[in-house]
CSV table of C-alpha atoms and ligand atoms in Angstrom, one decimal:
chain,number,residue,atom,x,y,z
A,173,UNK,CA,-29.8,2.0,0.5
A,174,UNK,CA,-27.8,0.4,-2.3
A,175,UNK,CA,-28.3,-3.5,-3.0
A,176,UNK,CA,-24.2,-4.7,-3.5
A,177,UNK,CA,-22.1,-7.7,-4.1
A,178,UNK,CA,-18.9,-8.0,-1.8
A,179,UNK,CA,-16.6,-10.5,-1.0
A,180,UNK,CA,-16.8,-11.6,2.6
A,181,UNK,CA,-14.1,-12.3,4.6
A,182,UNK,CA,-14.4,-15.1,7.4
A,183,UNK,CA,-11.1,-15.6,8.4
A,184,UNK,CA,-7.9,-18.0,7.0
A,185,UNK,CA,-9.7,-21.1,7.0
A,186,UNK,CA,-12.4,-20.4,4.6
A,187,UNK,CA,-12.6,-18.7,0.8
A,188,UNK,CA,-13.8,-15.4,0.6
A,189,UNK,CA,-17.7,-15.8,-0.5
A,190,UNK,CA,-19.1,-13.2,-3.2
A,191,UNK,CA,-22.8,-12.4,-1.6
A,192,UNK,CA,-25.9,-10.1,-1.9
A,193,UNK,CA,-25.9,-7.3,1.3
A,194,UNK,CA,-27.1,-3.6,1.9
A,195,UNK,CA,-25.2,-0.6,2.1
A,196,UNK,CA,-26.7,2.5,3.7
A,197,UNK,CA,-26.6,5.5,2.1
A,198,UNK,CA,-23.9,8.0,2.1
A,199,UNK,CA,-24.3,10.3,5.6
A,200,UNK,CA,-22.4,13.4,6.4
A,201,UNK,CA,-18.9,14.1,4.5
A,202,UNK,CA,-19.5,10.2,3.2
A,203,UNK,CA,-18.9,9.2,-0.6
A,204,UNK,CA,-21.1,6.0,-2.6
A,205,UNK,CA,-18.4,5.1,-5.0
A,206,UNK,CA,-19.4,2.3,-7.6
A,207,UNK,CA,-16.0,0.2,-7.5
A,208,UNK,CA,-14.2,-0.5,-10.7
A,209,UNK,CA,-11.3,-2.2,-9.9
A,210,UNK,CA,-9.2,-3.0,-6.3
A,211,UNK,CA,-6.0,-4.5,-5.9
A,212,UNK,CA,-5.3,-6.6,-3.3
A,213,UNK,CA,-2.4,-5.9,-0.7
A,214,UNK,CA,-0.5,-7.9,1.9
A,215,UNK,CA,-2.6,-6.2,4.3
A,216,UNK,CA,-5.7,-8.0,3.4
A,217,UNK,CA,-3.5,-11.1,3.6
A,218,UNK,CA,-2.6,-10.2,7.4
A,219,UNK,CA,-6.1,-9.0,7.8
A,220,UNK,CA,-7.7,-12.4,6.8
A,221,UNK,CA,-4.9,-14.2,8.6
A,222,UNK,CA,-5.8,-12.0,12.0
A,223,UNK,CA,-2.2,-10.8,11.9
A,224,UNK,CA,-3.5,-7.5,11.6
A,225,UNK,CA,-6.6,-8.0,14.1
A,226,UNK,CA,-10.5,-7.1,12.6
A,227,UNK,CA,-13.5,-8.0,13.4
A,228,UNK,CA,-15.0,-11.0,11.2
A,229,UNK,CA,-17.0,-11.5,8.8
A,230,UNK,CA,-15.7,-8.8,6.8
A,231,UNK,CA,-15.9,-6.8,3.5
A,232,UNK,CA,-11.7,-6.4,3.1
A,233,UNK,CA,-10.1,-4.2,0.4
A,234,UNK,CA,-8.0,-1.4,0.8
A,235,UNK,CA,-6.8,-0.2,-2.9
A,236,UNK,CA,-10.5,0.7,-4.6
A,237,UNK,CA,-11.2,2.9,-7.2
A,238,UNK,CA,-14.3,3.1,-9.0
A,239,UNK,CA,-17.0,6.4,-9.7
A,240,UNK,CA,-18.9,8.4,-7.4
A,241,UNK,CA,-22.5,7.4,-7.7
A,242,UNK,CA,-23.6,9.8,-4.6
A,243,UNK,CA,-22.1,12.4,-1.9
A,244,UNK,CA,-23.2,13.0,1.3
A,245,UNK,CA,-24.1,16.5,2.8
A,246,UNK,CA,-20.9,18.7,3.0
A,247,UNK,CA,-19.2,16.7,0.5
A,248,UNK,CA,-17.8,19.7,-1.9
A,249,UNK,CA,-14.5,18.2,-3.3
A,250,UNK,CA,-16.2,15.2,-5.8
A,251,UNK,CA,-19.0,15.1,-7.0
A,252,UNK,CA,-21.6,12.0,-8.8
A,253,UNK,CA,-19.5,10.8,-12.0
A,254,UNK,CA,-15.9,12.0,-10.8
A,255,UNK,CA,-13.5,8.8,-11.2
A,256,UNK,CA,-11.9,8.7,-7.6
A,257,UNK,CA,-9.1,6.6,-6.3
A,258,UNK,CA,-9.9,5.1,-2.5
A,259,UNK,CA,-6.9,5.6,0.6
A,260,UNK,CA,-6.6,5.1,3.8
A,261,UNK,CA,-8.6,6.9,6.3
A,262,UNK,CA,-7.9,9.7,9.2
A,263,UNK,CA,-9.3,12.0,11.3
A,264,UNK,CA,-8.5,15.5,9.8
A,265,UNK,CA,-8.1,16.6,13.3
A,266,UNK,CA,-5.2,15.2,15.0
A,267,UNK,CA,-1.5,16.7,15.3
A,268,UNK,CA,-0.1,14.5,12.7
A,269,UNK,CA,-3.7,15.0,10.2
A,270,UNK,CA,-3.0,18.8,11.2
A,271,UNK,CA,0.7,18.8,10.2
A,272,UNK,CA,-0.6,16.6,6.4
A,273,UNK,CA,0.9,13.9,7.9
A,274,UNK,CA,-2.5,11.6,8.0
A,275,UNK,CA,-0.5,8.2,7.2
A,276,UNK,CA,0.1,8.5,11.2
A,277,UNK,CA,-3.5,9.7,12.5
A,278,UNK,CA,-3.5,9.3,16.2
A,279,UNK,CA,-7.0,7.5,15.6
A,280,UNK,CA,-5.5,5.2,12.7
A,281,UNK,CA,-7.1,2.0,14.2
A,282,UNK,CA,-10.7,3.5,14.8
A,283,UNK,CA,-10.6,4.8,11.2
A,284,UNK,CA,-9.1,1.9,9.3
A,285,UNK,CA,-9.7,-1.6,11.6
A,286,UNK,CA,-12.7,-1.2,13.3
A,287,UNK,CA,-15.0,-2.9,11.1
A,288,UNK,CA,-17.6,0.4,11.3
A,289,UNK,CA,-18.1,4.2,11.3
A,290,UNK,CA,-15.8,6.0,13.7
A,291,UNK,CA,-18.7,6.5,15.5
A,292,UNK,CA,-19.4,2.9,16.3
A,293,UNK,CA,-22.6,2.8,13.5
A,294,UNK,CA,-22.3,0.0,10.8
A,295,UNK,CA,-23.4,0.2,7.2
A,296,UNK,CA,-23.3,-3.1,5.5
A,297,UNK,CA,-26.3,-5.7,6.4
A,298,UNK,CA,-26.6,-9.1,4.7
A,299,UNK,CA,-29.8,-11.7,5.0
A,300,UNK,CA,-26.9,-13.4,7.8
A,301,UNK,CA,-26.3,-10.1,10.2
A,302,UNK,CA,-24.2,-7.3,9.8
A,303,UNK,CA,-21.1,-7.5,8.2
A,304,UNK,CA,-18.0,-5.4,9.1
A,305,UNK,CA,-16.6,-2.8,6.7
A,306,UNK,CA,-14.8,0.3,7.1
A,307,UNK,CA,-11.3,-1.6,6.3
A,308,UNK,CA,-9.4,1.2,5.2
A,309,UNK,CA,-12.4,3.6,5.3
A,310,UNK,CA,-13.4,1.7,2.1
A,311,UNK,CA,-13.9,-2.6,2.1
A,312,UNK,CA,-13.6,-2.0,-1.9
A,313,UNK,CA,-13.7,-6.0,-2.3
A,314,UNK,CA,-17.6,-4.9,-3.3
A,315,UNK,CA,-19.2,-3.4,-6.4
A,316,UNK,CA,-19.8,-0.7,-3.9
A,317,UNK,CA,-18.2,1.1,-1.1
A,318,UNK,CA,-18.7,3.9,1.3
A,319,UNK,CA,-16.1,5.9,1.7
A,320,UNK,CA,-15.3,9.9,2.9
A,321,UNK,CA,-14.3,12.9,1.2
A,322,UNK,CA,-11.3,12.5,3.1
A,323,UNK,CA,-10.2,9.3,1.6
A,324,UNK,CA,-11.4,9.9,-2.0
A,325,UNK,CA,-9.0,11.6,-4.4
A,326,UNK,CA,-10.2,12.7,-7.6
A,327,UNK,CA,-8.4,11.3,-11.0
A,328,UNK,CA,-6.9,14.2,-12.9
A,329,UNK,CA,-8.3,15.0,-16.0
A,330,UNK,CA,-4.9,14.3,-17.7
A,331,UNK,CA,-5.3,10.6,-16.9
A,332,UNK,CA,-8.5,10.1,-18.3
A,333,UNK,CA,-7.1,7.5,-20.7
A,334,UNK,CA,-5.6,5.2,-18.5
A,335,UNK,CA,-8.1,2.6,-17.1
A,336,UNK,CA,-9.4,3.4,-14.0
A,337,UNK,CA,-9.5,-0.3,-12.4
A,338,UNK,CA,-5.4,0.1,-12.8
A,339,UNK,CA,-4.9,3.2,-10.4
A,340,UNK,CA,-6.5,1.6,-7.2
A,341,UNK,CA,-3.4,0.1,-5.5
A,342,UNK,CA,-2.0,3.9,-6.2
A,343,UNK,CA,-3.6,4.1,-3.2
A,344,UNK,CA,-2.1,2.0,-0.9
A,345,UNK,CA,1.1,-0.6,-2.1
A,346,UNK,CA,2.1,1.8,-4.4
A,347,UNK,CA,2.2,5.2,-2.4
A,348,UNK,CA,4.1,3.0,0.0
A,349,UNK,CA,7.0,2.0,-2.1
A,350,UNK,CA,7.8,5.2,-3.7
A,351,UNK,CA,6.8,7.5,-0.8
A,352,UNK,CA,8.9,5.6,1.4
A,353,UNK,CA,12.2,6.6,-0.8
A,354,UNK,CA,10.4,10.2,-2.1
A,355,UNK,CA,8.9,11.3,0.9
A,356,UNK,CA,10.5,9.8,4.1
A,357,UNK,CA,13.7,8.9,3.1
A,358,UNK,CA,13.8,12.1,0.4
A,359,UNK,CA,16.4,10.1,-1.3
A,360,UNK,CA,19.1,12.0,-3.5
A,361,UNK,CA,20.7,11.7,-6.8
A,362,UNK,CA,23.9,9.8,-7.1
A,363,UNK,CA,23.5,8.4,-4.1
A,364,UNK,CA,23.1,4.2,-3.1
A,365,UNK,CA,19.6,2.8,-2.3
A,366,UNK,CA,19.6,-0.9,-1.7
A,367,UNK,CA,15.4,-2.1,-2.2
A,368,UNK,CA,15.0,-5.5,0.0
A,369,UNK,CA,12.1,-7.3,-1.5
A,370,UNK,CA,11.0,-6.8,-5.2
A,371,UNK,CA,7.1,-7.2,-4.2
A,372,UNK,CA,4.8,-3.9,-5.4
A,373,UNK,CA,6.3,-1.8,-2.6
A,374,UNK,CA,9.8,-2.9,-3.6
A,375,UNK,CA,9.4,-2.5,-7.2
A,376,UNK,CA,7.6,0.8,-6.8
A,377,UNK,CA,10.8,2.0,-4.4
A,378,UNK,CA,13.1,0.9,-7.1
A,379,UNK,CA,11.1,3.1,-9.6
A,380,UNK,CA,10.8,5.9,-7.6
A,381,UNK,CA,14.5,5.6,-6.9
A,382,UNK,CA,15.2,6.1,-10.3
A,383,UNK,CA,13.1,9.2,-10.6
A,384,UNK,CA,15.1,10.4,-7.9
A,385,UNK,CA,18.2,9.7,-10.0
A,386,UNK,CA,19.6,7.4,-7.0
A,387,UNK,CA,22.3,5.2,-8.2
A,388,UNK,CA,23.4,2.4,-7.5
A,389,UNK,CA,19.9,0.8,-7.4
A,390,UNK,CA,20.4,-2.4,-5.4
A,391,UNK,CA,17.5,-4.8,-5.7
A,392,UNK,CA,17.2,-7.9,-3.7
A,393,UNK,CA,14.4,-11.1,-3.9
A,394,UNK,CA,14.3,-14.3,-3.6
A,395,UNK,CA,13.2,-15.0,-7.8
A,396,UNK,CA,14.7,-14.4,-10.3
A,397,UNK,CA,11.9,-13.3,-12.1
A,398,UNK,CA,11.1,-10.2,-9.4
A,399,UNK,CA,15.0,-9.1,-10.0
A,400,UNK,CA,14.3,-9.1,-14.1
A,401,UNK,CA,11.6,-7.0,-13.4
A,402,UNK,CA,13.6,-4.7,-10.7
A,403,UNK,CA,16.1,-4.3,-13.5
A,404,UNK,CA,13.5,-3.1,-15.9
A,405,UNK,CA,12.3,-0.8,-13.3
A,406,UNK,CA,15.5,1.1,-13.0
A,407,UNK,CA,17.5,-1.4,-10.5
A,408,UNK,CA,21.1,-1.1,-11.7
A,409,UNK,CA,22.2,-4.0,-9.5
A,410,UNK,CA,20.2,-7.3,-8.6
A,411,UNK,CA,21.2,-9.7,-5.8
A,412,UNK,CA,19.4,-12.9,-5.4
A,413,UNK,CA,18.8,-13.8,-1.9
A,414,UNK,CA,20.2,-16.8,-0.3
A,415,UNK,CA,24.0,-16.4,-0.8
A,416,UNK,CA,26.4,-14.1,0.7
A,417,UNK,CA,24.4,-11.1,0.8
A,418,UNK,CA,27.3,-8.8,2.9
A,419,UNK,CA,29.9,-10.1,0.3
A,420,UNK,CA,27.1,-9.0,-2.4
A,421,UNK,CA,26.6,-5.5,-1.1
A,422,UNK,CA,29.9,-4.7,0.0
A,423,UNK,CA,31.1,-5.0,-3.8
A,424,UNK,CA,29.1,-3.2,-5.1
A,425,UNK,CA,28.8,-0.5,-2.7
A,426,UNK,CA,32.3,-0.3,-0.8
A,427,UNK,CA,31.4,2.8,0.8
A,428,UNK,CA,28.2,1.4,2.3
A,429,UNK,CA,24.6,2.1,1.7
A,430,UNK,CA,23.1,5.9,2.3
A,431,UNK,CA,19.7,4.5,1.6
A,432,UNK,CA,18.3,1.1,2.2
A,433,UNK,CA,14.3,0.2,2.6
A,434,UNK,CA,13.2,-3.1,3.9
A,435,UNK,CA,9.7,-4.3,2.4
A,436,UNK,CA,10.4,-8.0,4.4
A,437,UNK,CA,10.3,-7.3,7.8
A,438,UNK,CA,12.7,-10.0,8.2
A,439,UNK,CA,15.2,-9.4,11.5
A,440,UNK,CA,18.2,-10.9,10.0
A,441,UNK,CA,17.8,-9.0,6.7
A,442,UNK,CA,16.9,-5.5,8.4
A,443,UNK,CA,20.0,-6.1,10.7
A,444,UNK,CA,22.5,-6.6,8.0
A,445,UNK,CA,21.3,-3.5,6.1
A,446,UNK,CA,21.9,-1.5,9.0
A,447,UNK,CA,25.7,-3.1,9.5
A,448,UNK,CA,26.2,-2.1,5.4
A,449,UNK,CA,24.7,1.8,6.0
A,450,UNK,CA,27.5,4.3,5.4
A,451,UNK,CA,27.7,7.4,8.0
A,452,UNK,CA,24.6,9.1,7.9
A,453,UNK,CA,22.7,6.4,6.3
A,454,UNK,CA,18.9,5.9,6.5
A,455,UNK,CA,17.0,2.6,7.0
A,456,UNK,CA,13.5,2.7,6.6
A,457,UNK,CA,11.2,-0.3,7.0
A,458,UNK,CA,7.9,-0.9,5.7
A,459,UNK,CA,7.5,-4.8,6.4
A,460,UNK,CA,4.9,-6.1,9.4
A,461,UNK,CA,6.8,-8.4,11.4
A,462,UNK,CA,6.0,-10.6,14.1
A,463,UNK,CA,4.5,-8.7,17.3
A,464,UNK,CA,7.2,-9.8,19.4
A,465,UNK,CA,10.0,-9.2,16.8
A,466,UNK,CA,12.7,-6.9,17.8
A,467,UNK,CA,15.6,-5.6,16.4
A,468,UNK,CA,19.1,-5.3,17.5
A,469,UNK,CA,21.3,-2.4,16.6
A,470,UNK,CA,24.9,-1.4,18.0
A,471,UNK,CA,24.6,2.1,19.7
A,472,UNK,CA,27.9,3.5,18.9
A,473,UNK,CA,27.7,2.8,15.1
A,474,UNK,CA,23.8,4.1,15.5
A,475,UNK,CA,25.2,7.3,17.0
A,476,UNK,CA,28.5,7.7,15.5
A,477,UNK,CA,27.6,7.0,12.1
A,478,UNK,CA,24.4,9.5,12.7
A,479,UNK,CA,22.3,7.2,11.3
A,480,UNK,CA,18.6,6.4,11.6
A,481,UNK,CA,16.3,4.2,11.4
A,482,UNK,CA,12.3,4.9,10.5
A,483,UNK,CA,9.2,3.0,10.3
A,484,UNK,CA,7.3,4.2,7.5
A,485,UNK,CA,3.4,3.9,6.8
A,486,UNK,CA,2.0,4.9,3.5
A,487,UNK,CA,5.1,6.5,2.6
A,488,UNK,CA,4.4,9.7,4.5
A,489,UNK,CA,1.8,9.9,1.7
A,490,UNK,CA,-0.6,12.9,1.8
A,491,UNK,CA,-3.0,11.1,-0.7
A,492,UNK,CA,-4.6,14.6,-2.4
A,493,UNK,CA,-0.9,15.8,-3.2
A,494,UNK,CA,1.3,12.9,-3.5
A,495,UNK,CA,-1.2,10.4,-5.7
A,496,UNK,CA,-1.6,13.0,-8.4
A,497,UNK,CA,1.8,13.1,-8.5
A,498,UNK,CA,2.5,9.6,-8.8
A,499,UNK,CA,-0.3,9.8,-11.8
A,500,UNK,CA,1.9,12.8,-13.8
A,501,UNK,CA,4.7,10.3,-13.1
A,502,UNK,CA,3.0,7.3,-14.7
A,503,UNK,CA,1.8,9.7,-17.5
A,504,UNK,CA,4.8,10.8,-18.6
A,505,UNK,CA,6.6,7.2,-18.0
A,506,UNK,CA,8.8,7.2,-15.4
A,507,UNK,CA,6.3,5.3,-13.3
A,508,UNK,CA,5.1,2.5,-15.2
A,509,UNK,CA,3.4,0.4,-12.7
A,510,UNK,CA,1.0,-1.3,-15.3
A,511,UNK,CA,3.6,-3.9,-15.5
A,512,UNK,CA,3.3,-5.1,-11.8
A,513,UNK,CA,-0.5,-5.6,-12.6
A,514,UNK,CA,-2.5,-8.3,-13.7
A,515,UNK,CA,-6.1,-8.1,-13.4
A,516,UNK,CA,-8.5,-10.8,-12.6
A,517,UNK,CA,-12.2,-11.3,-12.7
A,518,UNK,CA,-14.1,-10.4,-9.0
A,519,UNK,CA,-15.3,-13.7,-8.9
A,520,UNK,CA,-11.9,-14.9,-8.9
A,521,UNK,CA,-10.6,-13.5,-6.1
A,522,UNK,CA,-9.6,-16.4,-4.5
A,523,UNK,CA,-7.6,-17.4,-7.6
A,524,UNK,CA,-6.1,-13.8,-7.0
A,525,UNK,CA,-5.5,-14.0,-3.3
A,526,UNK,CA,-3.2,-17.5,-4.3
A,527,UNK,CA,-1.5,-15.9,-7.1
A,528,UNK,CA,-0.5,-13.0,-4.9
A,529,UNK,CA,0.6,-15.2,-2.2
A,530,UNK,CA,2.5,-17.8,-4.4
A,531,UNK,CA,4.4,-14.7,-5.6
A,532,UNK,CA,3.7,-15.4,-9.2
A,533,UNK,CA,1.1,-11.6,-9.5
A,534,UNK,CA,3.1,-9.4,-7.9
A,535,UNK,CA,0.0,-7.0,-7.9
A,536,UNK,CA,-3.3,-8.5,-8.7
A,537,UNK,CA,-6.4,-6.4,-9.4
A,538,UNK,CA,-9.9,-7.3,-9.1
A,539,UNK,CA,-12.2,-5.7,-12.4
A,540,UNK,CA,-15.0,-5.3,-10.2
A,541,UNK,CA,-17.7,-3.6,-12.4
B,730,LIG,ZN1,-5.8,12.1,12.6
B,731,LIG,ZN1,-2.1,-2.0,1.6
């Protein structure tokens, strides 16, 4: 048992309260991790809100990392003092875990929403009940979490210099972004990617775009001060949204689009980026819409043109492989996402949640411990 702080979720209407609870201690194949830093992600947003449905009260957080304070028995891969970075849970077992493609785990919901253990068995109590945890096999929005050796990967050596509370979101918004264009889209050089939305996925698309030596980047937002960004980032063409966006696109890309990656989930917006993809083009979209939202696509330019259109969760991301990766990236400069971050105090995570929401952070980090 391990005495903890953790924010507790109670739904939209309320803060989120920092209180006193238990966690049990670290079972089979589990991993105590003292958290040093979490970002926060529009997940825990649509978590909070109920758009993505949990049980309530909850310990949220999804981007955690922190240090190993105990394993579990099995647990061979980390080990007490190893710096870790939390993901999102799976099963290990499923035809998509079994193929390393654990971002669509046929038991994704049991692993990641269900407020518990896979096996139904909870591990946070507080002096009011039980509280739900689990979120993301982690509810990192605490001073400690319990997560598995599945989840956890390890912090290379070579990044020992670069502050540990900064490399949580690696594990969620920012796999996302650039997985989405390195990994399911497998963008190529010279070749058009249009980035709709310059949030932390967007931002860390338009990045990873220019790692794969796309060009043009096309980078579109509402503020000004997201496109700035996107053009330090490696964006090569910025659109603000509101005017003629066709008109926009079309100039600059008269051929049409091969790549374009919606972070918005807006209808309208994933719609026209279809109508602007050139023969063979891919679309992928990473934004939660509505749960009645559909989308309309013509046939014949969907089958003539060989294009297609993917959903994307995680950006295909294999956490183990693809988040060292990202860290040799960041290393060596070509993924410098330190500049999306801006950390605030745990007790401020309200103040955080607003900033993130107002749009003014475009990733905000909790120091935690
Ligand atoms: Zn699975
Ligand atoms: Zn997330």
């Amino acid at each position: 048992m391990t005495t903890i702080r953790a924010a507790v979720c109670y739904g939209a209407q309320s803060p989120f309260t920092i209180e006193e609870a238990t966690l049990g201690a670290p079972r089979a194949g589990e991993v105590l991790v003292r958290i040093v830093g979490a970002g926060i992600c529009h997940t825990d947003m649509a978590a909070r809100d109920q758009q993505v449905p949990v049980p309530l009260p909850m310990v949220l957080g999804h981007e955690g990392s922190g240090v190993v304070e105990a394993v579990g028995p099995g647990v061979t891969e980390v080990a007490p003092g190893d710096a870790v970075i939390l993901t999102f849970a799976s099963c290990g077992t499923c035809p998509n875990c079994s193929d390393d493609a654990p971002a669509y785990c046929y038991q994704f919901g049991l692993y990641n929403f269900s407020g518990m253990r896979p096996d139904g068995s909870k591990a946070v109590t507080s002096p009011a009940g039980v509280l739900h945890s689990h979120f993301f096999g982690q509810s990192s929005f605490a001073t400690h979490a319990l997560a598995s050796e599945r989840n956890v990967v390890k912090v290379p050596a070579s990044a020992a210099h670069v502050p540990l509370a900064l490399l949580g979101p690696l594990g969620c918004g920012l796999q996302t972004g650039a997985g989405a264009v390195l990994n399911s889209m497998a963008v190529k050089a010279g070749r058009a990617l249009l980035v709709i939305g310059a949030g932390a996925v967007g931002l860390s698309a338009v990045m990873a775009g220019k790692i794969a030596g796309a060009t043009p980047i096309i980078a579109v937002d509402l503020h000004e001060n997201r496109l700035d960004l996107a053009r330090e980032l490696g964006a090569t063409h910025t659109v603000q949204g509101g005017g003629d966006l066709v008109a926009a696109l079309r100039d600059i890309c008269p051929d049409g689009l091969n790549y374009a990656f919606d972070t918005t989930g807006i209808a309208a917006l994933i719609e026209l980026a279809f109508g602007l993809l050139a023969p063979r083009g891919i679309l992928g979209l990473v934004g939660a819409s509505d749960h009645e939202a559909m989308l309309h696509f013509n046939e014949l330019s969907l089958m003539g043109g060989g294009k297609r259109v993917m959903g994307i969760l995680e950006g295909d991301s294999d956490p183990k492989v693809f988040i060292p990766q990202l860290i040799e990236h960041h290393i060596a400069g070509r993924f410098p996402f330190e500049k999306l971050v801006e950390t605030f105090a745990f007790e401020d995570i309200n103040a955080a949640f607003a900033c993130g929401e107002s749009g003014r952070v475009i990733k905000p980090v909790l120091a935690v411990s």
